[in-house]
Coordinates of C-alpha atoms in Angstrom, one line a residue:
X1 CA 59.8 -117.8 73.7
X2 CA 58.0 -119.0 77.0
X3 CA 55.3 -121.2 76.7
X4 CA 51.8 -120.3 77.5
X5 CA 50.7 -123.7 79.0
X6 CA 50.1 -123.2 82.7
X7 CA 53.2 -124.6 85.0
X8 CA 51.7 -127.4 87.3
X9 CA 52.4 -127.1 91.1
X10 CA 53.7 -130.4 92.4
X11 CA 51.1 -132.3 94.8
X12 CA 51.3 -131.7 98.1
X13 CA 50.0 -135.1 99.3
X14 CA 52.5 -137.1 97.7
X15 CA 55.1 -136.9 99.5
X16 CA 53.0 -137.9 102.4
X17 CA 51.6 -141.0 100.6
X18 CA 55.5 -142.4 99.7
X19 CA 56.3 -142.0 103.6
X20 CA 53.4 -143.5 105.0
X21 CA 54.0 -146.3 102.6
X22 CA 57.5 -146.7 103.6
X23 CA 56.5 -146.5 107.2
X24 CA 54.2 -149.8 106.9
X25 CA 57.1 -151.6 105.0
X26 CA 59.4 -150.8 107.9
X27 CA 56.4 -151.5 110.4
X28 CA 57.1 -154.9 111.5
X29 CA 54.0 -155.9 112.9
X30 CA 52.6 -155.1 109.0
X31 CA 55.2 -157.1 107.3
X32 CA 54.3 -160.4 109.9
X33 CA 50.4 -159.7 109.0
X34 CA 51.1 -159.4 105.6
X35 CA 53.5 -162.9 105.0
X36 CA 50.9 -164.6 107.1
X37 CA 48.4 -163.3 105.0
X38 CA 49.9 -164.6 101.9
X39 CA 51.0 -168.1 103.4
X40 CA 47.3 -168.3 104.1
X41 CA 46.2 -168.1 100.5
X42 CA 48.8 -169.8 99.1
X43 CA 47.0 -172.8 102.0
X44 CA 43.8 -172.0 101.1
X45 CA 45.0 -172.5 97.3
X46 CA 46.6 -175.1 97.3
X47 CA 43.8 -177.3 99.3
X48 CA 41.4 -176.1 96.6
X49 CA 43.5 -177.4 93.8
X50 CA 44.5 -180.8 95.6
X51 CA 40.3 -180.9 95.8
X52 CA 39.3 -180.0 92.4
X53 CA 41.8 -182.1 91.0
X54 CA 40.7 -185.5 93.0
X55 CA 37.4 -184.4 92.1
X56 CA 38.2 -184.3 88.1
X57 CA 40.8 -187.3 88.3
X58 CA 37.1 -189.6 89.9
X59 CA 35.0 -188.4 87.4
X60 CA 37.6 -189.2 84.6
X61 CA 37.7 -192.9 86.4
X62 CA 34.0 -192.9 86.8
X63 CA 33.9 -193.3 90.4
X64 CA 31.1 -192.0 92.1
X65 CA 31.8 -189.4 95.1
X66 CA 29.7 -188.6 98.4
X67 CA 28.7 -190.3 101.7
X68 CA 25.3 -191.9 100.1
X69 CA 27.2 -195.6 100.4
X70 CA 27.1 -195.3 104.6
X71 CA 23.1 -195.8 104.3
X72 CA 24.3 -199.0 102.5
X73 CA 24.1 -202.6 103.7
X74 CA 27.8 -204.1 104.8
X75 CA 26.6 -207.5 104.6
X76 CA 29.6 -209.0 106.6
X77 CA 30.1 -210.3 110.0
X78 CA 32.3 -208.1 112.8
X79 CA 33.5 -210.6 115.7
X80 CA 33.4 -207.8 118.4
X81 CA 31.0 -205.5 118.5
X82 CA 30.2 -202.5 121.5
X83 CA 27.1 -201.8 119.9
X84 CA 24.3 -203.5 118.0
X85 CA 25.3 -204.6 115.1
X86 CA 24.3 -207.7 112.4
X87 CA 25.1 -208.1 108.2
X88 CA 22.3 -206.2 107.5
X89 CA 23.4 -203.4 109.4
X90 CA 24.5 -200.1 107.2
X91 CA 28.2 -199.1 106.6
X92 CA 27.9 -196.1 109.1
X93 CA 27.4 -198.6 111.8
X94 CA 30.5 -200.2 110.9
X95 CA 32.1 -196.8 111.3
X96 CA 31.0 -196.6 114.6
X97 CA 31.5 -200.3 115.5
X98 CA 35.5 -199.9 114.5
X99 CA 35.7 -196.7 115.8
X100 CA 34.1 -197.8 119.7
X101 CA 36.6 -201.0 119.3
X102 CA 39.5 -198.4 118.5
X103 CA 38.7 -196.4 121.4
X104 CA 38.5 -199.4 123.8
X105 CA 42.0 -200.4 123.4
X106 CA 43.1 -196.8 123.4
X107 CA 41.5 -196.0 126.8
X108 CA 42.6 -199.2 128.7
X109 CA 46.1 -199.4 127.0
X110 CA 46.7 -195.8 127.7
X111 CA 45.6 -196.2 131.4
X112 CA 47.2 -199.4 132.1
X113 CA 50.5 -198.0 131.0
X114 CA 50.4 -194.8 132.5
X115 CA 50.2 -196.9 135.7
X116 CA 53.1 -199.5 135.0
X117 CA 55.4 -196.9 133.5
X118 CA 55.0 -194.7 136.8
X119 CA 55.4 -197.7 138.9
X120 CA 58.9 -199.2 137.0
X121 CA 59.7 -195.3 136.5
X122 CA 60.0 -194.9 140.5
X123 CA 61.7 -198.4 140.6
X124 CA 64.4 -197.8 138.6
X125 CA 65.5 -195.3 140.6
X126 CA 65.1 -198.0 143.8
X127 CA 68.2 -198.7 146.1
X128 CA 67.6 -202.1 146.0
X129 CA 69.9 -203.1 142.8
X130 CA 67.7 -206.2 142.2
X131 CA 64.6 -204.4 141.8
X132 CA 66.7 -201.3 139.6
X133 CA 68.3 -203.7 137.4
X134 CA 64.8 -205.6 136.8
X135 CA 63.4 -202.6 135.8
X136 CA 66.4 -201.2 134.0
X137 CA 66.2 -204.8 132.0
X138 CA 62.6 -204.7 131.5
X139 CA 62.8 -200.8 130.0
X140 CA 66.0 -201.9 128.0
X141 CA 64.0 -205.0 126.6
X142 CA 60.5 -203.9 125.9
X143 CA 62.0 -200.3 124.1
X144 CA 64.2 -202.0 121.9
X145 CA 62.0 -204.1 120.0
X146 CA 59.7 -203.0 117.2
X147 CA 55.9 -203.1 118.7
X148 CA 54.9 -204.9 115.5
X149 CA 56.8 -208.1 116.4
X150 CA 55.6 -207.6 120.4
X151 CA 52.2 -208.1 119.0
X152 CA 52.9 -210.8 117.2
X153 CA 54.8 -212.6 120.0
X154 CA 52.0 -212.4 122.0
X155 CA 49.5 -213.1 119.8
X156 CA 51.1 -216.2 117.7
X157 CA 53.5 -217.3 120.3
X158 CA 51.3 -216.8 123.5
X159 CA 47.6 -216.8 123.4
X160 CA 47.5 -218.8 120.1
X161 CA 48.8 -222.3 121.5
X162 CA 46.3 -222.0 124.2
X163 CA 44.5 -225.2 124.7
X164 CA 41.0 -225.3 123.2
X165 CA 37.9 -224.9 124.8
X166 CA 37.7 -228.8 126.3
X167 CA 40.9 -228.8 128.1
X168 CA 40.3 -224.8 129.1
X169 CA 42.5 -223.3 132.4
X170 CA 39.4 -222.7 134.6
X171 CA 39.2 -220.5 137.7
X172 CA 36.6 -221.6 140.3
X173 CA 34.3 -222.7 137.1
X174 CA 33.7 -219.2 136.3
X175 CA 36.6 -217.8 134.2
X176 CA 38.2 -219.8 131.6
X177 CA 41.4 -219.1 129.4
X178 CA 41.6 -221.2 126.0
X179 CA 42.9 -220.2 122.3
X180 CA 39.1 -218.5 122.2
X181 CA 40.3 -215.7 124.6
X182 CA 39.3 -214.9 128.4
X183 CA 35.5 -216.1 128.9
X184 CA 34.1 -214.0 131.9
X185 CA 30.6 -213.8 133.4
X186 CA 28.1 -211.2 131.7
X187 CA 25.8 -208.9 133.7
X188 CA 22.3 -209.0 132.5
X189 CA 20.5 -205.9 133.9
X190 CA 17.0 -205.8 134.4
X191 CA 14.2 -203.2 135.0
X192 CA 15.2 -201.0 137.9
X193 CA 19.3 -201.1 137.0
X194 CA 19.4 -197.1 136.3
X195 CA 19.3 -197.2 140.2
X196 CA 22.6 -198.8 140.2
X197 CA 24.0 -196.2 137.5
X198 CA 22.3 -193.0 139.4
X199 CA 24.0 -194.2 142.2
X200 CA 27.2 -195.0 140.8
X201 CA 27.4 -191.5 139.0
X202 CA 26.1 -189.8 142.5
X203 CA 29.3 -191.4 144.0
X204 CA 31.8 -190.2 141.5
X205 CA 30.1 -187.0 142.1
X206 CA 30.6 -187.4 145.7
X207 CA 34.2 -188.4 145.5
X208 CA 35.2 -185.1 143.6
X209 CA 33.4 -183.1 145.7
X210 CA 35.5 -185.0 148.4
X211 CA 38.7 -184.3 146.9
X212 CA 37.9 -180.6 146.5
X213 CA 37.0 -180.0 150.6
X214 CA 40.0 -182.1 151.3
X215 CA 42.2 -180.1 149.7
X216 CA 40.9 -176.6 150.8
X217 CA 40.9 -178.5 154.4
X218 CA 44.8 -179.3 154.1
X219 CA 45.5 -175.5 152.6
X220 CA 43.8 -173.8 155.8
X221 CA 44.5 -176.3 158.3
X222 CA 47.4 -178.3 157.0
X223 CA 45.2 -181.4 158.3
X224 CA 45.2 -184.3 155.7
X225 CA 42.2 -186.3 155.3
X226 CA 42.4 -190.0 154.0
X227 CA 40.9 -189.0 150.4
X228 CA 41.9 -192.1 148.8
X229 CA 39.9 -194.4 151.3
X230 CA 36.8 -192.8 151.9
X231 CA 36.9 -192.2 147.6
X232 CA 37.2 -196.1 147.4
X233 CA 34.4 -196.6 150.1
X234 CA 32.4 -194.3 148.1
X235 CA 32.3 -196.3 145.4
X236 CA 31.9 -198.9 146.9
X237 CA 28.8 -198.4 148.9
X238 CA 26.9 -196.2 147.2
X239 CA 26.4 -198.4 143.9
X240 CA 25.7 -201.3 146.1
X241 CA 22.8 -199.2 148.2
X242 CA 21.7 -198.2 144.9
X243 CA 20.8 -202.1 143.9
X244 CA 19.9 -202.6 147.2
X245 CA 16.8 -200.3 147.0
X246 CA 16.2 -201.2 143.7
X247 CA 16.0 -205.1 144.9
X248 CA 19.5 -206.2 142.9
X249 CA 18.3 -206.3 139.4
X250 CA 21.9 -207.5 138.3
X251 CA 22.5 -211.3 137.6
X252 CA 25.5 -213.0 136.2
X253 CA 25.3 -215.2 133.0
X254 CA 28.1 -217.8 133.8
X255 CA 29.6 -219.2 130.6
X256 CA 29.2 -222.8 130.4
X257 CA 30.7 -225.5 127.7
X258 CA 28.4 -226.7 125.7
X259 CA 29.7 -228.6 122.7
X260 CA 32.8 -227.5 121.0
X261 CA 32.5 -223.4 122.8
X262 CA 31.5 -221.9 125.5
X263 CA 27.5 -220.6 125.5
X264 CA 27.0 -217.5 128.1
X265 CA 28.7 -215.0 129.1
X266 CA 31.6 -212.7 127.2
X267 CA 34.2 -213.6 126.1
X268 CA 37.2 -211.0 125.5
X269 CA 39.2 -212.1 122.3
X270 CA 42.6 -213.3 121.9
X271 CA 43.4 -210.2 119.1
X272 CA 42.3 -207.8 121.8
X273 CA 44.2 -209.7 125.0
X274 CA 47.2 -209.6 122.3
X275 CA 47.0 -206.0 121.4
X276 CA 46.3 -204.4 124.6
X277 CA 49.2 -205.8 125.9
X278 CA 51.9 -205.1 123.5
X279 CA 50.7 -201.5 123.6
X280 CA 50.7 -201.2 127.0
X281 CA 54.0 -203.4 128.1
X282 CA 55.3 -201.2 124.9
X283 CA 54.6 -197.6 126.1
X284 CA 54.9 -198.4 129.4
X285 CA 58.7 -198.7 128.9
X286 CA 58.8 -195.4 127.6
X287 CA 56.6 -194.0 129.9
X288 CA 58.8 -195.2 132.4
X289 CA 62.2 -193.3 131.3
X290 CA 60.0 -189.8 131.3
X291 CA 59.5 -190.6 135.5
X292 CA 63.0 -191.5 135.9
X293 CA 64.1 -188.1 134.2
X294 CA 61.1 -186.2 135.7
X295 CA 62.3 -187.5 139.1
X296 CA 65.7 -186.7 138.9
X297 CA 65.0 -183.3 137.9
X298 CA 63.7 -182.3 141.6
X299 CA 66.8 -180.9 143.9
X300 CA 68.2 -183.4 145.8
X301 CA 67.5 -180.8 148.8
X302 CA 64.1 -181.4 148.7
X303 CA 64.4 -184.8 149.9
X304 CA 66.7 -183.9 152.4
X305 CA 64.4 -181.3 153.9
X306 CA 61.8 -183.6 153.9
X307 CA 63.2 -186.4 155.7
X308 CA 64.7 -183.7 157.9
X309 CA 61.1 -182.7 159.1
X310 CA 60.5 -187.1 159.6
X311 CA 58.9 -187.8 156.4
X312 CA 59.0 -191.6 155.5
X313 CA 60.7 -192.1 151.9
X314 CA 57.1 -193.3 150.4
X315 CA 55.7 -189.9 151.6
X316 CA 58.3 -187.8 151.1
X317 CA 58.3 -189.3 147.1
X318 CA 54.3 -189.0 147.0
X319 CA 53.9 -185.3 148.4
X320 CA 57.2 -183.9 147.8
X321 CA 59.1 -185.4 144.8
X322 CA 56.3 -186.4 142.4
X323 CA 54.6 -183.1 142.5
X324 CA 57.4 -181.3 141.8
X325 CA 58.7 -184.0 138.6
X326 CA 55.2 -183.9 137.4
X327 CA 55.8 -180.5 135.1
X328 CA 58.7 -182.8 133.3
X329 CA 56.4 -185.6 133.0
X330 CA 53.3 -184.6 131.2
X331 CA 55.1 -183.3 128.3
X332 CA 56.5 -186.3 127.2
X333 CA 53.5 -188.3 128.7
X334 CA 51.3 -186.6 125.9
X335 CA 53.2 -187.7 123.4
X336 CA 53.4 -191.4 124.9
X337 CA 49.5 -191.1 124.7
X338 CA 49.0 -190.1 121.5
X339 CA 51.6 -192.6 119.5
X340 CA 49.7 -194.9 122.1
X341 CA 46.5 -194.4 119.7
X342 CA 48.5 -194.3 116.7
X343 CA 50.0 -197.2 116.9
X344 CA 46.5 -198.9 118.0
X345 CA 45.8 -199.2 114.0
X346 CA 48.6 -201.8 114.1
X347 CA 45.7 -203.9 115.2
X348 CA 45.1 -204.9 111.5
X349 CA 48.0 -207.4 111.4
X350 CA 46.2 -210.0 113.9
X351 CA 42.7 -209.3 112.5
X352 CA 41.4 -207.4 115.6
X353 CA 38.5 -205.5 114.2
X354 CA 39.9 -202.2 115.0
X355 CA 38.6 -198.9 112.6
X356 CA 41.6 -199.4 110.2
X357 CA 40.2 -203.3 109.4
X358 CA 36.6 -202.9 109.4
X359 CA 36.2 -199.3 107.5
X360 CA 39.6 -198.5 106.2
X361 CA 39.8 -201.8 105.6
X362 CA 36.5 -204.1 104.5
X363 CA 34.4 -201.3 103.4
X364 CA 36.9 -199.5 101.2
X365 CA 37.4 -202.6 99.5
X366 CA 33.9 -203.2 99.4
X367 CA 32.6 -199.4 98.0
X368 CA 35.9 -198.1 96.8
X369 CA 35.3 -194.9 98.2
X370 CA 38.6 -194.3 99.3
X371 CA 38.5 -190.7 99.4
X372 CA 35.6 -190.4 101.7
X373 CA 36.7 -193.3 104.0
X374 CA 40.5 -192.3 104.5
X375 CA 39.1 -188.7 105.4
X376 CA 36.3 -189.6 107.8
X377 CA 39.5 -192.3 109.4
X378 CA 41.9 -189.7 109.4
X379 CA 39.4 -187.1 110.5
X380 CA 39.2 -189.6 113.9
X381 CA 42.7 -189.8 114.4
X382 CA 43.1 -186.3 114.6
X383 CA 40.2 -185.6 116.8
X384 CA 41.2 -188.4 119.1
X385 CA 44.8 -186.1 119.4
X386 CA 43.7 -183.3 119.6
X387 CA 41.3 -184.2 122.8
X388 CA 43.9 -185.7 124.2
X389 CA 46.2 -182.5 123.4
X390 CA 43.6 -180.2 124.9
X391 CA 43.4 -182.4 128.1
X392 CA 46.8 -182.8 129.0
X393 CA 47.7 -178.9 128.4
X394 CA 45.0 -178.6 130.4
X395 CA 46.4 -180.4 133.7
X396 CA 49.7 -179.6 132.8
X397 CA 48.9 -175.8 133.2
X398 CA 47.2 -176.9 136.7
X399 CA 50.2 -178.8 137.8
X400 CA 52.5 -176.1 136.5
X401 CA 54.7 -174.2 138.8
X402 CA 52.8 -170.5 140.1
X403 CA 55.5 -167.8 139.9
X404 CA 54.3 -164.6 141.4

């Protein structure tokens, strides 16, 4: 007996549907969008359980959450300060007061060493043994002790047995070196100074604007024009035409002992002497050992061409050489740069009133909002990288090799 029920036609579409769904699982530009897709949520999930549970764990210890406590008064004393700054300032100035004093020692230790590592990078490679083997010793010395104790040599075994302010080193009655720190003259500015800093800005303007024509001048022409003299001269006389026509409205405030200290002037402190040179005798040595390598990566031949055609060695290493190692330098110069500001929180050991002591530091202790200040600290440190990151890729790309 057949049955009556009507026999169903299979679907058409089907078979369509299973192959175009085995056709994405074999597609792998699909399969990478998909795991990336499902890393990001698992991210993105993760972050919002590591949140909500902080936030249930502070409620359960009946801390209080939020920024409200940076419109609070700190009520304690910084010893160097940037900006304004007194007790009864808030706790957001004290964020900005640590963070200025951070980026001080970043910018002039970074600088400072970038300059002595090339230096003992291109003398370790001298002829001369006596000037190799001086810098080979110095590279081998400063690399191979922990920057913690460097610091602390220089701080407790250097600047701290100074004598005190009465029996002072003094340099024409104007600088002084005790256990205070360096006291320099201070500029006091008066009405008419922005002359001075229009001027100034006009002649860094000026000096780029100079490098620029030089260079197109030397591409067309292959004529070389002194940039780095008329650059100095620039900024030179233009500032000092600027106070000219604005009648000099700088003085100096020479320091003067009065007492048991110095009254007048600045004075730079022994913590910041300390840590800016450990950091910058520290990375320095490293920075050094990138130029050697970068510099013994160039062909031999391209000296020898060069002092074939009657370069001088200085010239041939300045236009030739250097250029060329510079592609193997900046990599390894970036990361120099940015342990260089890492390692700048190691200011806390000598008291130097860096971010890490006078926000990580005092005002946690203080509030006890340690969630809120470790982010807005760390939050810093990774937008201080990640500048100098950007910047570096940046002229590394420019100084990169153009292959056609």
């Amino acid at each position: 007996m057949s049955s009556l029920a009507p026999k169903t036609s299979p679907d058409p579409a089907r078979p369509s549907r299973l192959a175009g769904l085995a056709g994405l699982a074999n597609n792998p530009a699909f399969r990478s969008a998909l795991v990336q897709l499902l890393v990001f949520a698992a991210v993105v999930a993760g972050l919002i359980w590591v949140v909500s549970t902080t936030a249930d764990n502070l409620k359960r210890a009946g801390i209080s959450s939020g920024f409200g406590f940076l419109g609070q008064t700190a009520g304690f004393e910084i010893s160097q300060t940037l900006i304004e700054y007194s007790r009864s300032s808030t706790y957001a100035r004290v964020f900005w007061v640590g963070l200025l004093n951070t980026l001080l020692v970043s910018v002039i230790s970074i600088t400072a060493s970038t300059l002595i590592g090339f230096v003992v990078g291109v003398l370790r490679l001298s002829s001369n043994w006596l000037v190799s083997s001086l810098a080979a010793a110095y590279i081998g010395l400063i690399r191979n002790i922990p920057l913690l104790l460097q610091i602390l040599f220089w701080y407790i075994a250097i600047l701290m047995p100074l004598p005190g302010p009465r029996q002072s080193y003094s340099l024409w009655e104007t600088f002084f070196l005790c256990n205070r720190g360096v006291i320099l003259p201070r500029p006091e500015f008066h009405p008419g100074s922005w002359l001075i800093l229009a001027f100034a800005l006009l002649a860094v303007l000026a000096v780029i604007a100079l490098v620029l024509w030089s260079r197109r001048r030397q591409r067309l022409t292959g004529q070389r024009f002194p940039t780095f003299a008329a650059s100095l001269g620039l900024l030179a006389v233009l500032p000092l035409l600027g106070a000219s026509l604005a009648g000099f409205p700088l003085t100096w405030v020479i320091p003067e002992l009065r007492g048991f200290n110095f009254q007048g002037g600045m004075t730079l402190l022994p913590e910041l002497i300390a840590l800016i040179l450990a950091l910058t005798l520290y990375t320095a040595g490293f920075i050094a050992e990138n130029v050697r390598a970068g510099i013994q990566s160039v062909d031999r031949g391209q000296e020898e061409a060069a002092a074939a055609l009657g370069l001088r060695p200085g010239t041939i290493m300045r236009l030739v050489v250097i250029p060329q190692a510079m592609r193997v330098i900046i990599p390894p110069l970036t990361s120099q740069h940015l342990t260089l500001v890492k390692n700048s929180s190691l200011a806390v050991v000598i008291g130097y009133p860096d971010l890490i002591s006078v926000f990580a530091g005092t005002t946690l202790n203080q509030t006890g909002q340690a969630v809120e200040i470790i982010a807005m600290t760390m939050l810093f440190y990774l937008t201080v990288s990640l500048l100098i990151s950007l910047f570096m890729n940046w002229y590394n790309k420019r100084m990169a090799l153009k292959e056609r």
